[in-house]
Amino acid sequence: MKKALSALLLVCAIGFSMGGCSGVSSSSSSPTDPSWNTVRTKDTLVVGVEENFEPLSFYDKDGNLTGFAVESAREVAQELGVAVEFKTLSPSKAQQALNNDEIDCFWSSYSKPTQQSELSNLTFGYMKSSQVVFALADGPLNNLADLKGQRVGVKEGSGGQQAVEASTAFKSCLAQLGTYQDYAQAKSSLDSKRISAVIMDEVSAEYYLKQAPEQYRILGQTGSDPAETLETGNYSVAFRKADERLTVKVQEALNELSEDGTISKLSKQWFGTDLSAASSTL
């Protein structure tokens, strides 16, 4: 795996960050803005989530919105003593929805310190995330070095797109970088061989791999060798920049749910392992 990554580094002068880090709230310790009182008065926290982001947020066969992010948000709302309402949207539309007061927060906002938006407040990271490469098992790709000259897909607004856009040297190595509304669309293009690979969150890649282990592979993942990662970060909850008090309240609730094991339990339920990463900075 190290040889494959070194080859790609040499060929493309790739600039991905390989270290993990949590998103951190920029909130002060005692904010006095009215954001929490507004949510408490209307008795509802309006949460933005993605529609087709399995297994974080998606509609099941019965038409119910579910997934790790959705169930985590439900638990937080219960901890806060308010109802929860979900609105589905793409991550690229999240900031606009926040600015227009259409949602109070956006759940599962991919973050790392070098990419945190100056337009939003973020809670600490509550779930670990890595960006990996998902490909067909019978295709020509085995490791990251094989991506040179290939047509690759990313989800618009995703951590994978952020990682690629942050490295012009790597992006220029690809024959084409296509953007898709969600991973389901990107995977469809992969299945029809219009693209050779999809840069994807590892939890989603593992989810699809378990459904069809003979059809797909995650580059670098062989035997006991872990997948080669392009970048590692965390998922946080994003709020309007001015809504410091609401950010702190949700972060406090996440911290309580982390300490009592709720987030860990949800992680094991949806991923089969504990990917929780909540760590209070209050």
PDB file of C-alpha atoms in Angstrom:
ATOM      1  CA  MET A   1       0.000   0.000   0.000  1.00  0.00           C
ATOM      2  CA  LYS A   2       2.814   2.418   0.884  1.00  0.00           C
ATOM      3  CA  LYS A   3       4.527   1.684  -2.435  1.00  0.00           C
ATOM      4  CA  ALA A   4       1.317   2.413  -4.346  1.00  0.00           C
ATOM      5  CA  LEU A   5       0.771   5.680  -2.555  1.00  0.00           C
ATOM      6  CA  SER A   6       4.385   6.703  -2.999  1.00  0.00           C
ATOM      7  CA  ALA A   7       4.068   6.044  -6.721  1.00  0.00           C
ATOM      8  CA  LEU A   8       1.068   8.313  -6.981  1.00  0.00           C
ATOM      9  CA  LEU A   9       2.778  10.976  -4.904  1.00  0.00           C
ATOM     10  CA  LEU A  10       5.742  10.858  -7.226  1.00  0.00           C
ATOM     11  CA  VAL A  11       3.725  10.911 -10.425  1.00  0.00           C
ATOM     12  CA  CYS A  12       1.138  13.483  -9.435  1.00  0.00           C
ATOM     13  CA  ALA A  13       2.753  15.420  -6.586  1.00  0.00           C
ATOM     14  CA  ILE A  14      -0.473  14.834  -4.727  1.00  0.00           C
ATOM     15  CA  GLY A  15      -1.110  17.070  -1.734  1.00  0.00           C
ATOM     16  CA  PHE A  16      -3.673  15.179   0.335  1.00  0.00           C
ATOM     17  CA  SER A  17      -3.521  15.352   4.110  1.00  0.00           C
ATOM     18  CA  MET A  18      -3.254  11.947   5.740  1.00  0.00           C
ATOM     19  CA  GLY A  19      -3.899  12.914   9.375  1.00  0.00           C
ATOM     20  CA  GLY A  20      -7.194  12.794  11.290  1.00  0.00           C
ATOM     21  CA  CYS A  21      -8.607  15.818  13.068  1.00  0.00           C
ATOM     22  CA  SER A  22     -11.849  16.978  14.594  1.00  0.00           C
ATOM     23  CA  GLY A  23     -13.952  19.926  13.575  1.00  0.00           C
ATOM     24  CA  VAL A  24     -14.095  22.432  16.421  1.00  0.00           C
ATOM     25  CA  SER A  25     -16.794  24.908  17.277  1.00  0.00           C
ATOM     26  CA  SER A  26     -15.790  28.543  17.073  1.00  0.00           C
ATOM     27  CA  SER A  27     -18.431  29.368  19.672  1.00  0.00           C
ATOM     28  CA  SER A  28     -17.557  31.277  22.807  1.00  0.00           C
ATOM     29  CA  SER A  29     -18.105  29.629  26.194  1.00  0.00           C
ATOM     30  CA  SER A  30     -21.117  31.798  27.116  1.00  0.00           C
ATOM     31  CA  PRO A  31     -22.829  33.076  23.954  1.00  0.00           C
ATOM     32  CA  THR A  32     -25.951  35.203  24.438  1.00  0.00           C
ATOM     33  CA  ASP A  33     -27.465  35.251  20.940  1.00  0.00           C
ATOM     34  CA  PRO A  34     -31.167  34.231  20.609  1.00  0.00           C
ATOM     35  CA  SER A  35     -30.671  31.135  18.399  1.00  0.00           C
ATOM     36  CA  TRP A  36     -31.365  28.537  21.114  1.00  0.00           C
ATOM     37  CA  ASN A  37     -34.352  30.476  22.467  1.00  0.00           C
ATOM     38  CA  THR A  38     -35.763  30.628  18.928  1.00  0.00           C
ATOM     39  CA  VAL A  39     -35.569  26.838  18.558  1.00  0.00           C
ATOM     40  CA  ARG A  40     -36.968  26.313  22.040  1.00  0.00           C
ATOM     41  CA  THR A  41     -39.879  28.694  21.372  1.00  0.00           C
ATOM     42  CA  LYS A  42     -40.897  26.941  18.153  1.00  0.00           C
ATOM     43  CA  ASP A  43     -40.185  23.613  19.896  1.00  0.00           C
ATOM     44  CA  THR A  44     -38.545  22.192  16.769  1.00  0.00           C
ATOM     45  CA  LEU A  45     -34.999  21.786  15.530  1.00  0.00           C
ATOM     46  CA  VAL A  46     -34.980  21.857  11.714  1.00  0.00           C
ATOM     47  CA  VAL A  47     -32.149  19.642  10.504  1.00  0.00           C
ATOM     48  CA  GLY A  48     -30.784  19.479   6.974  1.00  0.00           C
ATOM     49  CA  VAL A  49     -29.541  16.064   5.813  1.00  0.00           C
ATOM     50  CA  GLU A  50     -28.660  14.441   2.524  1.00  0.00           C
ATOM     51  CA  GLU A  51     -31.290  12.274   0.860  1.00  0.00           C
ATOM     52  CA  ASN A  52     -29.089   9.521  -0.604  1.00  0.00           C
ATOM     53  CA  PHE A  53     -26.113   9.194   1.710  1.00  0.00           C
ATOM     54  CA  GLU A  54     -26.263   5.557   2.805  1.00  0.00           C
ATOM     55  CA  PRO A  55     -25.843   4.610   5.611  1.00  0.00           C
ATOM     56  CA  LEU A  56     -25.878   8.106   7.154  1.00  0.00           C
ATOM     57  CA  SER A  57     -29.140   9.508   5.802  1.00  0.00           C
ATOM     58  CA  PHE A  58     -31.466   7.831   3.299  1.00  0.00           C
ATOM     59  CA  TYR A  59     -35.019   6.595   2.781  1.00  0.00           C
ATOM     60  CA  ASP A  60     -35.528   2.929   3.595  1.00  0.00           C
ATOM     61  CA  LYS A  61     -37.754   0.553   1.620  1.00  0.00           C
ATOM     62  CA  ASP A  62     -40.784   1.756   3.589  1.00  0.00           C
ATOM     63  CA  GLY A  63     -40.126   5.399   2.740  1.00  0.00           C
ATOM     64  CA  ASN A  64     -38.808   6.344   6.189  1.00  0.00           C
ATOM     65  CA  LEU A  65     -35.828   8.665   6.549  1.00  0.00           C
ATOM     66  CA  THR A  66     -33.171   6.894   8.598  1.00  0.00           C
ATOM     67  CA  GLY A  67     -29.437   6.307   8.974  1.00  0.00           C
ATOM     68  CA  PHE A  68     -26.700   7.120  11.465  1.00  0.00           C
ATOM     69  CA  ALA A  69     -26.887  10.898  11.001  1.00  0.00           C
ATOM     70  CA  VAL A  70     -30.686  10.935  11.149  1.00  0.00           C
ATOM     71  CA  GLU A  71     -30.869   8.803  14.285  1.00  0.00           C
ATOM     72  CA  SER A  72     -28.093  10.834  15.927  1.00  0.00           C
ATOM     73  CA  ALA A  73     -30.051  14.026  15.253  1.00  0.00           C
ATOM     74  CA  ARG A  74     -33.193  12.443  16.719  1.00  0.00           C
ATOM     75  CA  GLU A  75     -31.275  11.576  19.894  1.00  0.00           C
ATOM     76  CA  VAL A  76     -29.869  15.101  20.168  1.00  0.00           C
ATOM     77  CA  ALA A  77     -33.328  16.661  19.769  1.00  0.00           C
ATOM     78  CA  GLN A  78     -34.672  14.352  22.468  1.00  0.00           C
ATOM     79  CA  GLU A  79     -31.773  15.323  24.731  1.00  0.00           C
ATOM     80  CA  LEU A  80     -32.609  18.991  24.129  1.00  0.00           C
ATOM     81  CA  GLY A  81     -36.318  18.401  24.761  1.00  0.00           C
ATOM     82  CA  VAL A  82     -37.528  19.592  21.346  1.00  0.00           C
ATOM     83  CA  ALA A  83     -39.056  17.969  18.274  1.00  0.00           C
ATOM     84  CA  VAL A  84     -36.984  17.421  15.125  1.00  0.00           C
ATOM     85  CA  GLU A  85     -37.909  18.115  11.512  1.00  0.00           C
ATOM     86  CA  PHE A  86     -35.744  16.973   8.607  1.00  0.00           C
ATOM     87  CA  LYS A  87     -35.227  18.635   5.251  1.00  0.00           C
ATOM     88  CA  THR A  88     -33.230  16.840   2.565  1.00  0.00           C
ATOM     89  CA  LEU A  89     -30.715  18.755   0.458  1.00  0.00           C
ATOM     90  CA  SER A  90     -27.290  18.321  -1.101  1.00  0.00           C
ATOM     91  CA  PRO A  91     -24.201  19.431   0.870  1.00  0.00           C
ATOM     92  CA  SER A  92     -23.474  22.046  -1.794  1.00  0.00           C
ATOM     93  CA  LYS A  93     -26.804  23.727  -0.930  1.00  0.00           C
ATOM     94  CA  ALA A  94     -26.385  23.570   2.854  1.00  0.00           C
ATOM     95  CA  GLN A  95     -24.852  27.013   3.364  1.00  0.00           C
ATOM     96  CA  GLN A  96     -27.525  28.672   1.243  1.00  0.00           C
ATOM     97  CA  ALA A  97     -30.262  26.878   3.196  1.00  0.00           C
ATOM     98  CA  LEU A  98     -28.710  28.078   6.451  1.00  0.00           C
ATOM     99  CA  ASN A  99     -28.430  31.636   5.178  1.00  0.00           C
ATOM    100  CA  ASN A 100     -32.096  31.597   4.096  1.00  0.00           C
ATOM    101  CA  ASP A 101     -33.237  30.267   7.502  1.00  0.00           C
ATOM    102  CA  GLU A 102     -34.646  27.137   5.841  1.00  0.00           C
ATOM    103  CA  ILE A 103     -32.800  24.903   8.330  1.00  0.00           C
ATOM    104  CA  ASP A 104     -31.278  25.437  11.765  1.00  0.00           C
ATOM    105  CA  CYS A 105     -28.292  23.197  11.105  1.00  0.00           C
ATOM    106  CA  PHE A 106     -26.836  20.769   8.581  1.00  0.00           C
ATOM    107  CA  TRP A 107     -25.965  17.323   9.915  1.00  0.00           C
ATOM    108  CA  SER A 108     -22.900  15.458   8.637  1.00  0.00           C
ATOM    109  CA  SER A 109     -20.877  18.431   7.488  1.00  0.00           C
ATOM    110  CA  TYR A 110     -17.429  17.100   6.543  1.00  0.00           C
ATOM    111  CA  SER A 111     -14.694  19.111   8.225  1.00  0.00           C
ATOM    112  CA  LYS A 112     -10.998  19.391   8.923  1.00  0.00           C
ATOM    113  CA  PRO A 113      -9.205  22.514  10.216  1.00  0.00           C
ATOM    114  CA  THR A 114      -7.836  23.567   6.820  1.00  0.00           C
ATOM    115  CA  GLN A 115     -11.316  23.365   5.257  1.00  0.00           C
ATOM    116  CA  GLN A 116     -13.600  24.772   7.939  1.00  0.00           C
ATOM    117  CA  SER A 117     -15.879  27.433   6.533  1.00  0.00           C
ATOM    118  CA  GLU A 118     -15.628  30.989   7.823  1.00  0.00           C
ATOM    119  CA  LEU A 119     -19.370  31.220   7.153  1.00  0.00           C
ATOM    120  CA  SER A 120     -20.446  28.573   9.675  1.00  0.00           C
ATOM    121  CA  ASN A 121     -20.059  27.399  13.240  1.00  0.00           C
ATOM    122  CA  LEU A 122     -19.185  23.725  13.592  1.00  0.00           C
ATOM    123  CA  THR A 123     -19.541  21.390  16.539  1.00  0.00           C
ATOM    124  CA  PHE A 124     -16.659  19.101  17.353  1.00  0.00           C
ATOM    125  CA  GLY A 125     -16.411  16.048  15.114  1.00  0.00           C
ATOM    126  CA  TYR A 126     -18.818  13.330  16.214  1.00  0.00           C
ATOM    127  CA  MET A 127     -17.842  10.697  13.621  1.00  0.00           C
ATOM    128  CA  LYS A 128     -14.551   9.753  12.003  1.00  0.00           C
ATOM    129  CA  SER A 129     -14.404   9.838   8.220  1.00  0.00           C
ATOM    130  CA  SER A 130     -11.904   8.884   5.539  1.00  0.00           C
ATOM    131  CA  GLN A 131     -12.017   9.451   1.796  1.00  0.00           C
ATOM    132  CA  VAL A 132     -11.284   6.289  -0.195  1.00  0.00           C
ATOM    133  CA  VAL A 133     -11.538   5.156  -3.803  1.00  0.00           C
ATOM    134  CA  PHE A 134     -14.351   2.768  -4.761  1.00  0.00           C
ATOM    135  CA  ALA A 135     -13.989   0.765  -7.989  1.00  0.00           C
ATOM    136  CA  LEU A 136     -15.196  -2.325  -9.820  1.00  0.00           C
ATOM    137  CA  ALA A 137     -13.570  -5.558  -8.703  1.00  0.00           C
ATOM    138  CA  ASP A 138     -12.915  -6.634 -12.311  1.00  0.00           C
ATOM    139  CA  GLY A 139     -11.526  -3.247 -13.336  1.00  0.00           C
ATOM    140  CA  PRO A 140      -7.896  -2.238 -13.907  1.00  0.00           C
ATOM    141  CA  LEU A 141      -7.470  -0.317 -10.646  1.00  0.00           C
ATOM    142  CA  ASN A 142      -5.761  -1.848  -7.633  1.00  0.00           C
ATOM    143  CA  ASN A 143      -4.281   1.114  -5.784  1.00  0.00           C
ATOM    144  CA  LEU A 144      -4.063   4.904  -5.819  1.00  0.00           C
ATOM    145  CA  ALA A 145      -1.179   4.954  -8.283  1.00  0.00           C
ATOM    146  CA  ASP A 146      -3.499   3.464 -10.914  1.00  0.00           C
ATOM    147  CA  LEU A 147      -5.746   6.556 -10.894  1.00  0.00           C
ATOM    148  CA  LYS A 148      -3.523   8.469 -13.291  1.00  0.00           C
ATOM    149  CA  GLY A 149      -5.344   9.055 -16.582  1.00  0.00           C
ATOM    150  CA  GLN A 150      -8.638   7.661 -15.290  1.00  0.00           C
ATOM    151  CA  ARG A 151     -12.162   9.092 -15.288  1.00  0.00           C
ATOM    152  CA  VAL A 152     -13.152   9.544 -11.651  1.00  0.00           C
ATOM    153  CA  GLY A 153     -16.399  10.667 -10.013  1.00  0.00           C
ATOM    154  CA  VAL A 154     -17.050  12.668  -6.841  1.00  0.00           C
ATOM    155  CA  LYS A 155     -20.194  13.721  -5.016  1.00  0.00           C
ATOM    156  CA  GLU A 156     -20.796  17.437  -5.326  1.00  0.00           C
ATOM    157  CA  GLY A 157     -19.952  19.225  -2.097  1.00  0.00           C
ATOM    158  CA  SER A 158     -18.476  16.101  -0.480  1.00  0.00           C
ATOM    159  CA  GLY A 159     -15.267  15.683   1.452  1.00  0.00           C
ATOM    160  CA  GLY A 160     -13.899  13.786  -1.520  1.00  0.00           C
ATOM    161  CA  GLN A 161     -14.483  16.742  -3.818  1.00  0.00           C
ATOM    162  CA  GLN A 162     -12.877  19.073  -1.267  1.00  0.00           C
ATOM    163  CA  ALA A 163      -9.824  16.821  -1.144  1.00  0.00           C
ATOM    164  CA  VAL A 164      -9.433  16.679  -4.926  1.00  0.00           C
ATOM    165  CA  GLU A 165     -10.011  20.399  -5.413  1.00  0.00           C
ATOM    166  CA  ALA A 166      -7.374  21.137  -2.762  1.00  0.00           C
ATOM    167  CA  SER A 167      -4.710  19.479  -4.922  1.00  0.00           C
ATOM    168  CA  THR A 168      -4.504  20.806  -8.476  1.00  0.00           C
ATOM    169  CA  ALA A 169      -1.535  18.468  -9.090  1.00  0.00           C
ATOM    170  CA  PHE A 170      -3.639  15.400  -8.330  1.00  0.00           C
ATOM    171  CA  LYS A 171      -6.678  16.691 -10.204  1.00  0.00           C
ATOM    172  CA  SER A 172      -4.568  17.333 -13.306  1.00  0.00           C
ATOM    173  CA  CYS A 173      -3.460  13.686 -13.265  1.00  0.00           C
ATOM    174  CA  LEU A 174      -7.009  12.511 -13.884  1.00  0.00           C
ATOM    175  CA  ALA A 175      -8.406  12.232 -17.382  1.00  0.00           C
ATOM    176  CA  GLN A 176     -11.730  13.576 -16.106  1.00  0.00           C
ATOM    177  CA  LEU A 177     -13.377  14.475 -12.803  1.00  0.00           C
ATOM    178  CA  GLY A 178     -17.164  14.163 -12.911  1.00  0.00           C
ATOM    179  CA  THR A 179     -19.471  15.517 -10.206  1.00  0.00           C
ATOM    180  CA  TYR A 180     -22.684  13.789  -9.151  1.00  0.00           C
ATOM    181  CA  GLN A 181     -25.608  14.750  -6.960  1.00  0.00           C
ATOM    182  CA  ASP A 182     -25.110  11.728  -4.700  1.00  0.00           C
ATOM    183  CA  TYR A 183     -23.155   8.480  -4.396  1.00  0.00           C
ATOM    184  CA  ALA A 184     -26.010   6.458  -5.892  1.00  0.00           C
ATOM    185  CA  GLN A 185     -25.677   8.385  -9.165  1.00  0.00           C
ATOM    186  CA  ALA A 186     -21.893   8.113  -9.112  1.00  0.00           C
ATOM    187  CA  LYS A 187     -22.098   4.364  -8.483  1.00  0.00           C
ATOM    188  CA  SER A 188     -24.510   4.010 -11.387  1.00  0.00           C
ATOM    189  CA  SER A 189     -21.912   5.603 -13.672  1.00  0.00           C
ATOM    190  CA  LEU A 190     -19.306   3.263 -12.238  1.00  0.00           C
ATOM    191  CA  ASP A 191     -21.521   0.238 -12.871  1.00  0.00           C
ATOM    192  CA  SER A 192     -21.979   1.261 -16.495  1.00  0.00           C
ATOM    193  CA  LYS A 193     -18.211   1.928 -16.770  1.00  0.00           C
ATOM    194  CA  ARG A 194     -18.632   5.570 -17.748  1.00  0.00           C
ATOM    195  CA  ILE A 195     -16.125   6.254 -14.981  1.00  0.00           C
ATOM    196  CA  SER A 196     -13.431   4.022 -13.490  1.00  0.00           C
ATOM    197  CA  ALA A 197     -13.749   4.942  -9.816  1.00  0.00           C
ATOM    198  CA  VAL A 198     -15.600   7.049  -7.251  1.00  0.00           C
ATOM    199  CA  ILE A 199     -13.917   9.003  -4.458  1.00  0.00           C
ATOM    200  CA  MET A 200     -16.225   8.203  -1.573  1.00  0.00           C
ATOM    201  CA  ASP A 201     -16.623   8.316   2.197  1.00  0.00           C
ATOM    202  CA  GLU A 202     -15.302   5.037   3.551  1.00  0.00           C
ATOM    203  CA  VAL A 203     -18.522   4.273   5.462  1.00  0.00           C
ATOM    204  CA  SER A 204     -20.525   4.493   2.232  1.00  0.00           C
ATOM    205  CA  ALA A 205     -17.939   2.484   0.309  1.00  0.00           C
ATOM    206  CA  GLU A 206     -18.042  -0.251   2.956  1.00  0.00           C
ATOM    207  CA  TYR A 207     -21.854  -0.188   2.876  1.00  0.00           C
ATOM    208  CA  TYR A 208     -21.947  -0.789  -0.891  1.00  0.00           C
ATOM    209  CA  LEU A 209     -19.136  -3.350  -0.690  1.00  0.00           C
ATOM    210  CA  LYS A 210     -21.039  -5.465   1.844  1.00  0.00           C
ATOM    211  CA  GLN A 211     -24.028  -5.533  -0.502  1.00  0.00           C
ATOM    212  CA  ALA A 212     -21.968  -6.881  -3.426  1.00  0.00           C
ATOM    213  CA  PRO A 213     -18.493  -8.004  -2.263  1.00  0.00           C
ATOM    214  CA  GLU A 214     -17.744  -9.759  -5.545  1.00  0.00           C
ATOM    215  CA  GLN A 215     -18.591  -6.723  -7.655  1.00  0.00           C
ATOM    216  CA  TYR A 216     -16.625  -3.921  -5.984  1.00  0.00           C
ATOM    217  CA  ARG A 217     -13.348  -3.151  -4.270  1.00  0.00           C
ATOM    218  CA  ILE A 218     -11.871  -0.345  -2.207  1.00  0.00           C
ATOM    219  CA  LEU A 219      -8.410   0.478  -3.518  1.00  0.00           C
ATOM    220  CA  GLY A 220      -5.580  -0.814  -1.358  1.00  0.00           C
ATOM    221  CA  GLN A 221      -7.867  -2.947   0.777  1.00  0.00           C
ATOM    222  CA  THR A 222      -6.620  -6.523   0.527  1.00  0.00           C
ATOM    223  CA  GLY A 223      -6.621  -9.135   3.251  1.00  0.00           C
ATOM    224  CA  SER A 224      -5.587  -7.443   6.475  1.00  0.00           C
ATOM    225  CA  ASP A 225      -4.377  -4.300   4.671  1.00  0.00           C
ATOM    226  CA  PRO A 226      -6.656  -1.298   5.270  1.00  0.00           C
ATOM    227  CA  ALA A 227      -7.904   0.868   2.440  1.00  0.00           C
ATOM    228  CA  GLU A 228      -5.665   3.590   1.083  1.00  0.00           C
ATOM    229  CA  THR A 229      -7.100   6.910   2.218  1.00  0.00           C
ATOM    230  CA  LEU A 230      -6.899  10.194   0.375  1.00  0.00           C
ATOM    231  CA  GLU A 231      -7.756  12.216   3.434  1.00  0.00           C
ATOM    232  CA  THR A 232      -9.082  11.755   6.951  1.00  0.00           C
ATOM    233  CA  GLY A 233     -11.347  14.142   8.801  1.00  0.00           C
ATOM    234  CA  ASN A 234     -14.528  14.162  10.859  1.00  0.00           C
ATOM    235  CA  TYR A 235     -18.206  14.874  10.485  1.00  0.00           C
ATOM    236  CA  SER A 236     -19.629  17.783  12.443  1.00  0.00           C
ATOM    237  CA  VAL A 237     -22.892  19.713  12.606  1.00  0.00           C
ATOM    238  CA  ALA A 238     -22.878  23.087  10.816  1.00  0.00           C
ATOM    239  CA  PHE A 239     -24.805  26.188  11.956  1.00  0.00           C
ATOM    240  CA  ARG A 240     -25.160  29.804  10.939  1.00  0.00           C
ATOM    241  CA  LYS A 241     -22.150  31.829  12.049  1.00  0.00           C
ATOM    242  CA  ALA A 242     -24.307  33.990  14.333  1.00  0.00           C
ATOM    243  CA  ASP A 243     -26.011  31.028  16.035  1.00  0.00           C
ATOM    244  CA  GLU A 244     -23.383  30.438  18.684  1.00  0.00           C
ATOM    245  CA  ARG A 245     -25.764  29.510  21.509  1.00  0.00           C
ATOM    246  CA  LEU A 246     -27.533  26.838  19.457  1.00  0.00           C
ATOM    247  CA  THR A 247     -24.159  25.427  18.395  1.00  0.00           C
ATOM    248  CA  VAL A 248     -23.103  25.108  22.025  1.00  0.00           C
ATOM    249  CA  LYS A 249     -26.402  23.477  23.060  1.00  0.00           C
ATOM    250  CA  VAL A 250     -26.148  20.820  20.323  1.00  0.00           C
ATOM    251  CA  GLN A 251     -22.495  20.261  21.114  1.00  0.00           C
ATOM    252  CA  GLU A 252     -23.350  19.781  24.798  1.00  0.00           C
ATOM    253  CA  ALA A 253     -26.044  17.263  23.831  1.00  0.00           C
ATOM    254  CA  LEU A 254     -23.629  15.383  21.552  1.00  0.00           C
ATOM    255  CA  ASN A 255     -21.125  15.278  24.377  1.00  0.00           C
ATOM    256  CA  GLU A 256     -23.697  13.801  26.757  1.00  0.00           C
ATOM    257  CA  LEU A 257     -24.699  11.201  24.178  1.00  0.00           C
ATOM    258  CA  SER A 258     -21.059  10.366  23.589  1.00  0.00           C
ATOM    259  CA  GLU A 259     -20.372   9.931  27.294  1.00  0.00           C
ATOM    260  CA  ASP A 260     -23.402   7.705  27.895  1.00  0.00           C
ATOM    261  CA  GLY A 261     -22.536   5.484  24.916  1.00  0.00           C
ATOM    262  CA  THR A 262     -25.490   6.392  22.690  1.00  0.00           C
ATOM    263  CA  ILE A 263     -23.389   7.603  19.735  1.00  0.00           C
ATOM    264  CA  SER A 264     -21.125   4.566  20.008  1.00  0.00           C
ATOM    265  CA  LYS A 265     -24.166   2.256  20.024  1.00  0.00           C
ATOM    266  CA  LEU A 266     -25.611   3.939  16.923  1.00  0.00           C
ATOM    267  CA  SER A 267     -22.247   3.684  15.188  1.00  0.00           C
ATOM    268  CA  LYS A 268     -22.021  -0.048  15.822  1.00  0.00           C
ATOM    269  CA  GLN A 269     -25.618  -0.467  14.646  1.00  0.00           C
ATOM    270  CA  TRP A 270     -25.048   1.272  11.320  1.00  0.00           C
ATOM    271  CA  PHE A 271     -21.368   0.582  10.604  1.00  0.00           C
ATOM    272  CA  GLY A 272     -20.634  -2.566  12.571  1.00  0.00           C
ATOM    273  CA  THR A 273     -17.855  -0.742  14.430  1.00  0.00           C
ATOM    274  CA  ASP A 274     -17.406   2.301  16.635  1.00  0.00           C
ATOM    275  CA  LEU A 275     -16.546   5.320  14.488  1.00  0.00           C
ATOM    276  CA  SER A 276     -17.718   7.874  17.033  1.00  0.00           C
ATOM    277  CA  ALA A 277     -15.250  10.677  17.541  1.00  0.00           C
ATOM    278  CA  ALA A 278     -17.043  13.184  19.778  1.00  0.00           C
ATOM    279  CA  SER A 279     -14.685  15.033  22.073  1.00  0.00           C
ATOM    280  CA  SER A 280     -15.864  18.129  23.904  1.00  0.00           C
ATOM    281  CA  THR A 281     -13.960  21.380  23.562  1.00  0.00           C
ATOM    282  CA  LEU A 282     -16.233  23.291  25.930  1.00  0.00           C
TER     283      LEU A 282
END
